Each structure stands twice: as structure tokens, then as C-alpha cells.
mmCIF file of C-alpha atoms in Angstrom:
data_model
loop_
_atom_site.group_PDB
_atom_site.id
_atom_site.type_symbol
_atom_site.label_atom_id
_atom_site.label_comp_id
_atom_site.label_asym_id
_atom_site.label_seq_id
_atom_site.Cartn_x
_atom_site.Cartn_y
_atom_site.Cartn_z
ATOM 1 C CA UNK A 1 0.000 0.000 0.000
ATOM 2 C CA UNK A 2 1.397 3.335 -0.768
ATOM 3 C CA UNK A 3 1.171 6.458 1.432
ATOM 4 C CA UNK A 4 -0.638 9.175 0.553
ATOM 5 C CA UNK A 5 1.070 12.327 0.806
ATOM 6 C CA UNK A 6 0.054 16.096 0.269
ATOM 7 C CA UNK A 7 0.130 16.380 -3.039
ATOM 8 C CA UNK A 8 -1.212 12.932 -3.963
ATOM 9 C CA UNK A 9 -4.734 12.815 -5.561
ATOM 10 C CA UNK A 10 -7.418 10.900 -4.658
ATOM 11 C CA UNK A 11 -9.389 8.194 -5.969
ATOM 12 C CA UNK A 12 -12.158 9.627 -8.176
ATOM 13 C CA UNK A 13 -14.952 8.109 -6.262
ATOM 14 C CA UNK A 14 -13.852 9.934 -3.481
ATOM 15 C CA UNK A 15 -13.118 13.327 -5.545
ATOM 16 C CA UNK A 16 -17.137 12.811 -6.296
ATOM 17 C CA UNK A 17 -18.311 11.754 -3.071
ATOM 18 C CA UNK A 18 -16.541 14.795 -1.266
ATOM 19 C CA UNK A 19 -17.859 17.193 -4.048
ATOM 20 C CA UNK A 20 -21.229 15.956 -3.667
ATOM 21 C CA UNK A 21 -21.298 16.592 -0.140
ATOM 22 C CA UNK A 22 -19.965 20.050 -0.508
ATOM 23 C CA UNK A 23 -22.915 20.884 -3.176
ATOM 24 C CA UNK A 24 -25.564 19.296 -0.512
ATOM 25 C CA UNK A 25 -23.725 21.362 2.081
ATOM 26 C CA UNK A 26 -24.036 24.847 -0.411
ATOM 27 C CA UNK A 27 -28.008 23.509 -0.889
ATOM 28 C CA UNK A 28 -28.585 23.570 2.605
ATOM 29 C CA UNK A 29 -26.772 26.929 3.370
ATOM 30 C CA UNK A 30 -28.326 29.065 0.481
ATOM 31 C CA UNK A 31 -31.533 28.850 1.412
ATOM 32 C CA UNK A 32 -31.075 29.695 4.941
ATOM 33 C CA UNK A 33 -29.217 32.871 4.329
ATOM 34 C CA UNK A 34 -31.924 34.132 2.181
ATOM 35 C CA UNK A 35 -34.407 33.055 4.742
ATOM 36 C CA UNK A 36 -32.272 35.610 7.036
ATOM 37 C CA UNK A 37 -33.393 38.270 4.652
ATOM 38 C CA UNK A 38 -36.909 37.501 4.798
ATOM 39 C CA UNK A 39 -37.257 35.548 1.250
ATOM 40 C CA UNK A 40 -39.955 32.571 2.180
ATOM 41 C CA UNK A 41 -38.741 30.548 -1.198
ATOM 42 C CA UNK A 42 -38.522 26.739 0.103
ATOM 43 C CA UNK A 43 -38.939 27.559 3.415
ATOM 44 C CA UNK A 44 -40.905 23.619 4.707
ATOM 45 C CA UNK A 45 -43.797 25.109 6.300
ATOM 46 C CA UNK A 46 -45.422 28.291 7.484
ATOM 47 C CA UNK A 47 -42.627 31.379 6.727
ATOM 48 C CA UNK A 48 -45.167 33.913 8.047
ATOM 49 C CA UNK A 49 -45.178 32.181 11.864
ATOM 50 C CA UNK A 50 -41.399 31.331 11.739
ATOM 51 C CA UNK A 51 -39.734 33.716 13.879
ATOM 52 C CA UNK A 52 -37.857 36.821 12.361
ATOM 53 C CA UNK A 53 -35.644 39.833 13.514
ATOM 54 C CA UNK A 54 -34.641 37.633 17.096
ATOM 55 C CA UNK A 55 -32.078 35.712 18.383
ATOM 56 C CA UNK A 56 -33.653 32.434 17.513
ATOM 57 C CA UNK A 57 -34.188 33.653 13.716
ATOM 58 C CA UNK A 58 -30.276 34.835 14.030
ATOM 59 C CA UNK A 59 -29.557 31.266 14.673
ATOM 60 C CA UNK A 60 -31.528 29.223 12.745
ATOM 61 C CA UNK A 61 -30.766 31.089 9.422
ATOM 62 C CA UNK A 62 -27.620 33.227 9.771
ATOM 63 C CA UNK A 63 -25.338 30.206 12.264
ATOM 64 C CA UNK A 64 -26.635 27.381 10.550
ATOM 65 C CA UNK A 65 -26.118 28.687 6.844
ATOM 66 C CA UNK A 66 -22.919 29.459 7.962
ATOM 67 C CA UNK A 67 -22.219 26.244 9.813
ATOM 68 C CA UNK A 68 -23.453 24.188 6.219
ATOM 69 C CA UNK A 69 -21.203 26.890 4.291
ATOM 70 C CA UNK A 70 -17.959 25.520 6.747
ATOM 71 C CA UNK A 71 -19.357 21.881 5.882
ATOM 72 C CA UNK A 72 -18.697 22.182 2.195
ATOM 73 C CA UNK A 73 -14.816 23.427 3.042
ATOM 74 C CA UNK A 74 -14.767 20.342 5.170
ATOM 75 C CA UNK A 75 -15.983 18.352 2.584
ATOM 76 C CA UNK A 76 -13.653 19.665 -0.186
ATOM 77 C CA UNK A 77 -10.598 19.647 2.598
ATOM 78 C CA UNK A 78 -10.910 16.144 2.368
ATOM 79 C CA UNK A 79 -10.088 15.972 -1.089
ATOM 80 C CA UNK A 80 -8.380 19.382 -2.357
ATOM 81 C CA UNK A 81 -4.241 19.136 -2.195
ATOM 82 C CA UNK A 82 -4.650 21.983 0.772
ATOM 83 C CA UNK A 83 -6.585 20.323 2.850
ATOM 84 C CA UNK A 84 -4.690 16.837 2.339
ATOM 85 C CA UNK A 85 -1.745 19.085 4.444
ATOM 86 C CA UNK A 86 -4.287 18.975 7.733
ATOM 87 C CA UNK A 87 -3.381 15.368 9.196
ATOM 88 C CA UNK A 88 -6.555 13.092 8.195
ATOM 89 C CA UNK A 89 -7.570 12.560 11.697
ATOM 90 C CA UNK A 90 -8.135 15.873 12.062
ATOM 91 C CA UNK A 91 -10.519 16.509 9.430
ATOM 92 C CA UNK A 92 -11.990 13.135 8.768
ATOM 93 C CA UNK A 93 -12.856 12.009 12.147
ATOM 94 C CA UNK A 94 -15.140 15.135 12.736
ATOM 95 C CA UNK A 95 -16.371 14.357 9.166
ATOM 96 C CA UNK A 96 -17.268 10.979 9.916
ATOM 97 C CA UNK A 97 -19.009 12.003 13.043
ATOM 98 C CA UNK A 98 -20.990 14.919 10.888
ATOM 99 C CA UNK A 99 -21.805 12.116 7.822
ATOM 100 C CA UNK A 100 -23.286 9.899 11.050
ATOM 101 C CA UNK A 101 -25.845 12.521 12.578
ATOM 102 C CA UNK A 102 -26.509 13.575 8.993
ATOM 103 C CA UNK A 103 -27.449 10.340 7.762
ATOM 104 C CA UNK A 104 -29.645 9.055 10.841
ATOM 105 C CA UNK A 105 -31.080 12.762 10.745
ATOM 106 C CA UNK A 106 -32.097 12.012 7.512
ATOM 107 C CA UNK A 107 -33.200 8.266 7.472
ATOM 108 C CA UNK A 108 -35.309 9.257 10.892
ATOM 109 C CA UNK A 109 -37.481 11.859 9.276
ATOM 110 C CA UNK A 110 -38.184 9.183 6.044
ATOM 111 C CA UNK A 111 -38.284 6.479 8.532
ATOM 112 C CA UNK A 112 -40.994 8.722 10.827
ATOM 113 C CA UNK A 113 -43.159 9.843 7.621
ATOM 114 C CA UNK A 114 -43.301 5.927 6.626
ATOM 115 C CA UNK A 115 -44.588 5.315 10.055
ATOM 116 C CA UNK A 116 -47.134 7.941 9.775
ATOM 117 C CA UNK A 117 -48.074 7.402 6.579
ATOM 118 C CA UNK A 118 -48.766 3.770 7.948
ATOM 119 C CA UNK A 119 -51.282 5.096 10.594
ATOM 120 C CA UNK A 120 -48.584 3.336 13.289
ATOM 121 C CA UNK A 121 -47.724 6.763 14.856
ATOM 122 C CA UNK A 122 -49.860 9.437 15.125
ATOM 123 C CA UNK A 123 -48.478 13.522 14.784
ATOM 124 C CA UNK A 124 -49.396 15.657 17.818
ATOM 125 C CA UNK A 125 -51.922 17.654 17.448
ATOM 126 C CA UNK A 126 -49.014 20.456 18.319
ATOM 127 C CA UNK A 127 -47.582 19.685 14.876
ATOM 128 C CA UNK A 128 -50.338 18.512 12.894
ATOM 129 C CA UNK A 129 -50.996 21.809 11.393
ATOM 130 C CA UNK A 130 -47.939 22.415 10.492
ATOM 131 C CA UNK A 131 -47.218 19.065 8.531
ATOM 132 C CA UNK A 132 -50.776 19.837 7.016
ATOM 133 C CA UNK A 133 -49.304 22.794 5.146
ATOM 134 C CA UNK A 134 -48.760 22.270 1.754
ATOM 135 C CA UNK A 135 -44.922 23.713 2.574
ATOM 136 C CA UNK A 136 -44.235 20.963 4.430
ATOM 137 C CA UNK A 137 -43.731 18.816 1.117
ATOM 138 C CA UNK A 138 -40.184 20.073 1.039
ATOM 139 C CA UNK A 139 -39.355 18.692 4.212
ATOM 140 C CA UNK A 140 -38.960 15.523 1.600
ATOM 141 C CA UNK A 141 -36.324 17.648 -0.021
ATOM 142 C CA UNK A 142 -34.487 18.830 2.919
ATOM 143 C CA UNK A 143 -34.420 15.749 4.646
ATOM 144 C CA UNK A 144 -32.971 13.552 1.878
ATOM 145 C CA UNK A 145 -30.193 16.309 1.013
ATOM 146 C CA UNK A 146 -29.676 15.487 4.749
ATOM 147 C CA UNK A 147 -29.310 11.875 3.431
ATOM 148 C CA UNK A 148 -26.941 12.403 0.509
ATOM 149 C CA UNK A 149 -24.757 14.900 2.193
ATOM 150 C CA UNK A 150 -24.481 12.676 4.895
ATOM 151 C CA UNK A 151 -23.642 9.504 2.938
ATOM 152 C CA UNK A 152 -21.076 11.143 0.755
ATOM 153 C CA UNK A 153 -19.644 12.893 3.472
ATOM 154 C CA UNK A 154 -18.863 9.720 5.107
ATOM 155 C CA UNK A 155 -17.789 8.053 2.050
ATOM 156 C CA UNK A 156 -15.385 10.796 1.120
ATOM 157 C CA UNK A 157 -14.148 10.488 5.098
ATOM 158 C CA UNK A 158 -13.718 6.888 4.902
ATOM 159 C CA UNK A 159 -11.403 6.742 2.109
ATOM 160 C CA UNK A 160 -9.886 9.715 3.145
ATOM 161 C CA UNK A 161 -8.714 7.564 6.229
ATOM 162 C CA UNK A 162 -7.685 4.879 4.317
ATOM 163 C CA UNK A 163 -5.661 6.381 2.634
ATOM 164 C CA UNK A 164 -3.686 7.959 6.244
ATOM 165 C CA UNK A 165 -1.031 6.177 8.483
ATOM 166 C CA UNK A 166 -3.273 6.173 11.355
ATOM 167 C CA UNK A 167 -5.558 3.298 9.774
ATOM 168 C CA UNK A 168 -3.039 0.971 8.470
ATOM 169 C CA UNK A 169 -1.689 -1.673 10.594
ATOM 170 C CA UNK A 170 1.707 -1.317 11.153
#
């Protein structure tokens, strides 16, 4: 097995995998920024009674745009000749853990709509309204970006860390 080094390139399947999750990552964060500036486009459910102008709205569209925005370097870092400088546990364990929670994020909500659509669960009246609204469709969309940015995340970590000393056997 040969060792990777800085300026080595990766396999193609990974080149995709990590560029795929940086486009899901860019999906996710566009919207949310222009959500922050009051646009309703895609927004999965009621934009009038989301909040706005507070610390909550700050967070939810401003952080979290910018958190998905940081993603897509982390993807790309896993890939790009700059990033293959940052020792791969450092930037493909935290990747692996992100491509986990994404996935399972993502694979709940499907798994929870199958349920429901089943009649085994029933939503709370709390929430019923809202998954009423005919928004609420692109919760399909978000969620399964959730499931492709997650599962090419973690295949672009994967082989990133097969490639490093640190997985090998000596």
C-alpha cells in the first residue's frame, strides 16, 4: 500500500463523493441565508409564523447557513491538495461524526413519515398543522439532502482515512 502524501490525488470516487457533499452542504446553506433576509422561497412550512428579527431567527438562518457553508470546506478539505496538508484525523474524524448525525437525521425523518403514513404513529396535534401545510412537502427535499450529504460525506471520510497512516496496521 502506498502512502498518501500532500500532493497525492485521490481516488475519483472519493473526488465525487466529497464534491457531492460540498454541493448538498451549499443547498442547505443558500436557502437559509436568504431566509435571514426575509425571502420565504422553500422555506418547509409556514414562513409567516417562523420567527424573524430575534435571536432564535439569528440562529436558525444566519449560524446554521454558515455552519453548512464551513461543511462544504470540510468536505472539499478532504479531497483538495490543501486540505490533504491537515493530518486526516483531524478533518476526517469530525467528518465521519458529521456524515453519522446527517445520515440518521435524515433516514429518521423518512423512517418517521413511513410510520405515519402507515397510521402506526400518530403527529401531535401540536404539529399537525404544520405538517398539514402544503410547505411541508419540502421537508422531503431537505431531509434527503440530509441523506446524501451525509452519505457522501462519510464516504469521502472513509477513504480519506484509508488512505492515512493512522488506519493501516503497522
Amino acid at each position: 500500500m502506498t502512502t498518501l502524501t500532500a500532493n497525492a490525488r485521490p481516488a475519483r470516487r472519493t473526488v465525487w463523493a466529497a464534491y457531492t457533499a460540498a454541493a448538498a452542504a451549499l443547498g442547505y446553506a443558500a436557502p437559509h441565508f436568504w431566509w435571514g433576509a426575509g425571502v420565504a422561497a422553500m422555506f418547509p412550512g409556514d414562513f409567516a409564523t417562523a420567527p424573524h428579527g430575534n435571536l432564535e431567527a439569528a440562529i436558525g438562518y444566519w449560524v446554521m447557513g454558515g455552519v453548512a457553508a464551513l461543511g462544504a470546506v470540510l468536505a472539499l478539505a478532504l479531497v483538495r491538495p490543501w486540505g490533504r496538508r491537515i493530518p486526516a484525523g483531524l478533518i476526517a474524524i469530525p467528518a465521519g461524526i458529521a456524515a453519522i448525525g446527517m445520515t440518521l437525521w435524515g433516514f429518521t425523518y423518512f423512517a418517521m413519515q413511513y410510520l405515519l403514513a402507515a397510521g402506526r404513529v400518530v403527529s401531535a396535534p401540536s404539529f399537525a398543522a404544520g405538517d398539514a401545510h402544503p410547505q411541508a412537502a419540502w421537508g422531503l427535499f431537505w431531509y434527503g439532502l440530509f441523506l446524501v450529504w451525509g452519505i457522501s460525506l462519510g464516504a469521502a471520510a472513509r477513504q480519506r482515512m484509508r488512505g492515512s497512516r493512522l488506519w493501516r496496521r503497522h
